Amino acid sequence: MRTRRGLPVLVLLLALSASIPGAILAQGRVVTGTVTDSATGAPLVGASVAVRGTTIGAPVGEAGRFRLANVPAGDVRLTVRMIGYRPGDVLLAAGQTEVRVALVADPLRLGEVVVTGQATTVQRRNLANAVATVSGEDVTRVSSESVEHALQGKVAGAVISTNSGAPGGGVQVRLRGVTSINAQSDPLYVVDGVVLSNVAIPSNQNAVTNAAGGSNPSLDQDAQVNRIADLNPNDIESVEVLKGASASAIYGSRASNGVVIITTRRGRAGRAELRAAQRFGFSKLSNTLGSRRFETVDEAVAAFGESARDYFQPGVAYDHEKELAGRTPLSFESTVDVSGGSETTRYYVSGGWKDDGGIIRNTGFERQALRVNLGHRFGSRVDLDAGANVIRTVASRGLTNNDNASVSFYMVFPSTPSFVNLQQRPDGTYPDNPFVASNPLQTAALMRNDETVWRYIGSGQLSVDAWRTESQSLRFVGVAGADYFTQKNDLFFPPELQFEPDDGEPGTSLLSNSDNLNLNLGLSGIHSFATAGDALTATTSFGTNYAYRDLDIARIVSRNLVGGLDIVGAGTNVQVLEQRQRVKDFGLFAQEEVLLGGRLLLTAGVNADRSSVNSDDEKLFVYPKFAGSYLFERPVRWVDQFKVRAAYGESGNQPLYGQKFTPLTATQNIAGLPGLLVEGTVGSDDLKPERQREVEGGFDAVLLDSRGTLEFTLFRKSISDLLLERTLAASSGFATEIFNGGRLRTSGVEVALGVVPAATDDLNWLLRTTFSSTKSKIVELPVPIFRAGGFGTALGAYQIEEGASATQIVGNDSLPDGSRIVRKVGDATPDFTMSFSSDVTWRRFRLYGLVDWQQGGDIINLTKFLYDLAQNTADYADPITVGDRETTVGAYRLEVFGNQTAVYLEDASFVKLREVTLSYELPPDLLGRVWGTARTARLSLSGRNLLTFTDYTGLDPEVSNFGNQNIARNIDVAPFPPSRSFWFGVEIGF
C-alpha cells in the first residue's frame, strides 16, 4: 500500500460514515442533575456524566447542571468524572428524572483516565502498563524555563537533568535507561495530537571556539537548546509519560525512547472565567569553583612564569567568577487566560510573557506565547477541536563549554591568576589578560549569542459518531497537526575583543537561519461495545497516520569585519554552509481492549510503519503489543484494591538522516571553481530501524481506605539491530558503513508511593516518593571494541564492548607492578534516583516541597583538570604526605594522572531541593472588600534549586558538555555556572 492511496480511502470512509444516519435510539426519559464538590458544595463545571453500559453522556455546564436525553426507562447507573476527583457511581431508579452528585477530591489521582492508544483511553485502576502522569498544577508550582525542568523529580524511571546552567533550556531526558548507541536518544513529544520537533540545532559558536577541532569533531558542544523549551508550561492540563514499549508501541519506529503526551487546557461549558498571574523574581549564582590564592610572588612565578612578577600583589585576589556571574537582574512572568463556553462551543485563550535575566551579562531567556483552543459540537454526532499556538523565544547563552581557542569563559579562568584585575576601567574599556589572550569579562560584555525562535503549532481533531445504539458505537477521529518554526542564531564577536585579532581577521559575525516543518495526519476508527451492567466492554481501534519532517539549516561565517560592523556582509572572509533533511513516515495500527467484569483487562495491538530513512522505504516494519491486568477488590483488610499487570511490546528507533543519506560538504574554491566533497560514511543496503522488545510486570495497590497508593514495576528490554559503524575497504570509496547489528539489554525497577497522612477540614497532607534504577549491558557486538565519546583514555572515554555496561567509562589504571592498563574506571549511569515531595494545606496556607536525589554515576571533570594544569585549582597548594615525601594536592593529582584516569573521575551523587512553594489564599470577605469582581486570589513565595548537597567538586553534578546524547553524557568542560531562583507571585481569578 502506498501512502497516497491509503489516506484517501480512509478519508472517503470517514465522509461516508458521517453521512449514514445512526440507528434510532430507543425512546427514553430526560434526566437532569447537579454535580458539586462534596467538601465545599461548589459546582463542578466541566465534569462529564455517562450512563453505564451505553454511549449516552453529557458535559456538566454552568452552575454544575447537566441534561441527559434518551436514558433507558429502567434502573441504570450514572458515572460522573472530573479531573482531580474520584469517579462517582450513582444508581438512577426507574422513573427518576433528577439527581444530585457530590464528588470527593482525589489527591492520589485514583480516578485518572490514561491514554492507551492514539485514540483510546482506560481508567488507571485497570491500566496494564506503568504510565506516569503529572498534572498541570504540578508543572506550574514554580516558574520554570521549560516543561522538562518542571518534570524533574516527578516521574519514576525518568532521569531529567540540565546540560548546563545556561538560560533557555538544554535538558537531557532519559526514560528507562539506555536504548541506543548511535540513534535518537530523546522521547517523542506529542502535544494535542501534534508530533513536535525537539531538535537541538547548534548555534555555530564552534566557528570561534573551535571545539570540534580536537578529538571530538561534533557541533554538539555548542550548548544548544532543545526545542521543547518553546512550550509555555502554564498552558498544560496534564502530561502523560509512556515509558515502556508496550505502552508506546502504537507509535512504532518513533517511540523507542518513550512518548511524552502533553494535553493543553480546554474551555468548559459555563460562564467565562478569567485568570491572571504575575510573578517577579531573580536568579543568583549558586556555586563557584574558586581559584588558588597565591601567598608569595615566588609561588606565582612558579605557576605562571616570570611575567607574574609584574602583576602580583600581596594579599590581593579578585573573584573572577563572581565578577562574571554575580548579576541578579529582575525576572518576571505574566500570564492571563480566559475560558468558558456553552454546551456546544468551548474556548480557551491564553497569553504569556516570561523574561528571565541571566546571571552573566548579555544572557537570559525570554518567551512570549499566545494560544487559542476552540471546541464545537455540531448536533449530537460531530465534535471539532482546534488549537493554534504562536510562540517567540529568545535565548542568550553567553560563551561556555569546551573550546580549543581559549576564549570561552571557564576555559580562560583556569589560566588566569586571581591577582590579575580583569574588571572594566572607568573609561569603559577592559584591560588585556596578560596570561591568556582573552578577558572573559570583556567577552561577556561585548559579545552577542542570541537564539531567536518564531514557532507556530496548529492542531485539529474531528470526531464523528457514525453509528450508535445503547450498547455499541462507532466513531471516527481525524487528527491533523502542524509544527513550524524558524530559528535564527545571531552571534557577534567585535574586533576589540582581546582574542579576535589572533587569527589575523579581527571581528567575527555568525548567522544561522534554520526552519523546520513537522506535519502529521491521522485517521482512526473506534468501535465500542458494552453489555448491560458493563460485564463486558470491548474497544476496537484502527487507523493510519502520516508524518513529514523537513529541516533546513543555513550558516554564514564572516570574519575580518570592515569597520567592526556586526553584520555578515561586512566581512572579507565569508563562508556559507547549508544542511537539509527531509523524512516521510507512514503507518497503520490496530488495537483491541477487552474489560471483563471491570476487573480483567486484556489488550493487544500492532503498528506497522515505514520511513524514507530506511534503505527500503516501501517495507513495513511491524511492532506488536500485548498487555493484561487483573484487579482484586479488598483482598485483605488494609488493601482496598490490588492489581497485577504484565505487558510486552515492541517499538523502533529510526536511522538518523545522515546514516542513510551521505552528506556532501563544500570544499575550498579551486581556481575559482567551487567543489563538493562526499563524506566518508555510507549507509548499508538494508539499513532499518533498531528494534526494542520489552517485558514489564508489576502491581498497583490502593491502601488504607484510599489513603495510600503503591506502584511497583520491573522491566527488561532488549534492543537488537543496533545502528553501528564498520570499516570498509579503501577501494569502496568510503571509510565506514552504517549497518544494523548487535544487541543491547537494559533492565530496571520503578517504585512510586503516595500517602495521605492527614485529611480533615483544616489540614490536608500528601506525601509522594519515587524510586528507579536501571542497568545496561552490551549483549552482542559484531564489530571491534570502539569508543562512543570522551577525550581519550588519559582523560576518560566511553567504551562499547561486549559484556560491559553501555555507559562504562574506561581509562588508564596502574597494576601492582607499576605497569599501566586501560580498563573500566567508572560508569555514567547512577545507581538509583529518588524523589520526595510533600504538599501540606492548612486552612488557607499551602506549603509544597520537592527533593531530588541521585545516588552514584560518574562525571569526567575536565574543568578541574584544566585548573590543575595551570596550577590554579583552589586546593592545588594544599599540603599532602605521600609515602615519605611532602607534596601538594594538585601536584599529586597531575603526578598520578598519566597512570590513573580516575583521579579526575568523580561521583555525581547529589541531593537537591528542586522546588519550594508557600502560598496563601485570600479570604472571600477580604477579597470582596478589596476587589469585588475577583473570585479568588493567591499570594506565593517559591524557589527552584535552592539547595544542593554533593561531594562533587565541579560547578554542578548535572552537566553534559555534549548535550542530549545516548552514551557520552557526564562530561564537565567549562559549563555555564548554576543558579538558584526566587519568586514572588500573585494569582487572581475573576
PDB file of C-alpha atoms in Angstrom, residues 139 144-151 160 163 168-173 184 186-192 194-201 224-236 239 258-262 264 354 365-367 369 371 389 391-393 395 451 453 455 457 483 485 487 516 518 964:
ATOM      1  CA  VAL A 139       4.033  21.591  36.291  1.00  0.00           C
ATOM      2  CA  SER A 144      10.440  27.050  35.043  1.00  0.00           C
ATOM      3  CA  GLU A 145      12.089  27.770  31.726  1.00  0.00           C
ATOM      4  CA  SER A 146      10.811  24.575  30.115  1.00  0.00           C
ATOM      5  CA  VAL A 147       8.369  21.720  30.656  1.00  0.00           C
ATOM      6  CA  GLU A 148      11.291  19.340  31.153  1.00  0.00           C
ATOM      7  CA  HIS A 149      12.607  21.370  34.082  1.00  0.00           C
ATOM      8  CA  ALA A 150       9.145  21.228  35.620  1.00  0.00           C
ATOM      9  CA  LEU A 151       9.068  17.411  35.345  1.00  0.00           C
ATOM     10  CA  ILE A 160      15.967  14.508  33.679  1.00  0.00           C
ATOM     11  CA  ASN A 163      23.137  20.179  30.366  1.00  0.00           C
ATOM     12  CA  GLY A 168      16.706  28.848  27.941  1.00  0.00           C
ATOM     13  CA  GLY A 169      16.777  25.092  28.382  1.00  0.00           C
ATOM     14  CA  GLY A 170      19.124  22.421  27.178  1.00  0.00           C
ATOM     15  CA  VAL A 171      17.810  19.379  29.028  1.00  0.00           C
ATOM     16  CA  GLN A 172      18.507  15.648  28.886  1.00  0.00           C
ATOM     17  CA  VAL A 173      15.520  13.323  29.264  1.00  0.00           C
ATOM     18  CA  GLN A 184      17.930   9.166  18.706  1.00  0.00           C
ATOM     19  CA  ASP A 186      15.151  11.761  23.401  1.00  0.00           C
ATOM     20  CA  PRO A 187      11.498  10.717  23.699  1.00  0.00           C
ATOM     21  CA  LEU A 188       8.762  11.529  21.209  1.00  0.00           C
ATOM     22  CA  TYR A 189       6.708  14.580  22.208  1.00  0.00           C
ATOM     23  CA  VAL A 190       3.027  14.768  21.243  1.00  0.00           C
ATOM     24  CA  VAL A 191       1.030  17.900  22.128  1.00  0.00           C
ATOM     25  CA  ASP A 192      -2.720  17.792  21.472  1.00  0.00           C
ATOM     26  CA  VAL A 194       0.747  17.211  17.131  1.00  0.00           C
ATOM     27  CA  VAL A 195       4.076  15.387  16.887  1.00  0.00           C
ATOM     28  CA  LEU A 196       6.507  18.129  17.863  1.00  0.00           C
ATOM     29  CA  SER A 197      10.073  18.642  16.812  1.00  0.00           C
ATOM     30  CA  ASN A 198      12.536  18.563  19.696  1.00  0.00           C
ATOM     31  CA  VAL A 199      15.581  19.056  17.505  1.00  0.00           C
ATOM     32  CA  ALA A 200      18.572  20.825  19.070  1.00  0.00           C
ATOM     33  CA  ILE A 201      20.329  22.974  16.456  1.00  0.00           C
ATOM     34  CA  GLN A 224      22.340  24.036  22.200  1.00  0.00           C
ATOM     35  CA  VAL A 225      18.696  24.317  23.272  1.00  0.00           C
ATOM     36  CA  ASN A 226      16.208  21.514  22.556  1.00  0.00           C
ATOM     37  CA  ARG A 227      13.022  22.999  21.203  1.00  0.00           C
ATOM     38  CA  ILE A 228      10.556  21.709  23.810  1.00  0.00           C
ATOM     39  CA  ALA A 229      11.779  24.772  25.717  1.00  0.00           C
ATOM     40  CA  ASP A 230       9.458  26.830  23.484  1.00  0.00           C
ATOM     41  CA  LEU A 231       6.275  25.471  25.100  1.00  0.00           C
ATOM     42  CA  ASN A 232       4.536  27.557  27.743  1.00  0.00           C
ATOM     43  CA  PRO A 233       4.144  25.336  30.854  1.00  0.00           C
ATOM     44  CA  ASN A 234       1.185  27.437  32.022  1.00  0.00           C
ATOM     45  CA  ASP A 235      -0.951  26.110  29.148  1.00  0.00           C
ATOM     46  CA  ILE A 236      -0.583  22.476  30.208  1.00  0.00           C
ATOM     47  CA  VAL A 239       1.438  15.263  30.987  1.00  0.00           C
ATOM     48  CA  GLY A 258       9.272   6.614  25.169  1.00  0.00           C
ATOM     49  CA  VAL A 259       6.480   9.084  24.448  1.00  0.00           C
ATOM     50  CA  VAL A 260       5.552  12.258  26.337  1.00  0.00           C
ATOM     51  CA  ILE A 261       1.915  13.160  25.681  1.00  0.00           C
ATOM     52  CA  ILE A 262       1.009  16.735  26.631  1.00  0.00           C
ATOM     53  CA  THR A 264      -3.200  21.642  26.951  1.00  0.00           C
ATOM     54  CA  LYS A 354       8.342  35.387  30.519  1.00  0.00           C
ATOM     55  CA  PHE A 365      15.702  33.811  28.313  1.00  0.00           C
ATOM     56  CA  GLU A 366      12.548  35.418  27.012  1.00  0.00           C
ATOM     57  CA  ARG A 367       9.296  33.873  25.803  1.00  0.00           C
ATOM     58  CA  ALA A 369       3.236  32.891  23.752  1.00  0.00           C
ATOM     59  CA  ARG A 371      -2.661  30.081  22.496  1.00  0.00           C
ATOM     60  CA  ASN A 389      -0.156  28.376  19.378  1.00  0.00           C
ATOM     61  CA  ILE A 391       5.477  31.431  20.309  1.00  0.00           C
ATOM     62  CA  ARG A 392       8.534  33.639  20.266  1.00  0.00           C
ATOM     63  CA  THR A 393      11.586  32.774  22.350  1.00  0.00           C
ATOM     64  CA  ALA A 395      17.795  32.575  24.475  1.00  0.00           C
ATOM     65  CA  GLU A 451      18.912  32.418  19.510  1.00  0.00           C
ATOM     66  CA  VAL A 453      12.724  31.321  17.500  1.00  0.00           C
ATOM     67  CA  ARG A 455       7.078  28.968  16.188  1.00  0.00           C
ATOM     68  CA  ILE A 457       1.820  24.925  16.336  1.00  0.00           C
ATOM     69  CA  ASP A 483       4.613  22.419  13.810  1.00  0.00           C
ATOM     70  CA  PHE A 485       9.482  27.163  13.449  1.00  0.00           C
ATOM     71  CA  GLN A 487      15.422  29.670  14.362  1.00  0.00           C
ATOM     72  CA  ASN A 516      11.714  23.169  10.475  1.00  0.00           C
ATOM     73  CA  ASN A 518       6.613  18.845  11.037  1.00  0.00           C
ATOM     74  CA  ASN A 964      21.427  15.109  24.980  1.00  0.00           C
TER      75      ASN A 964
END
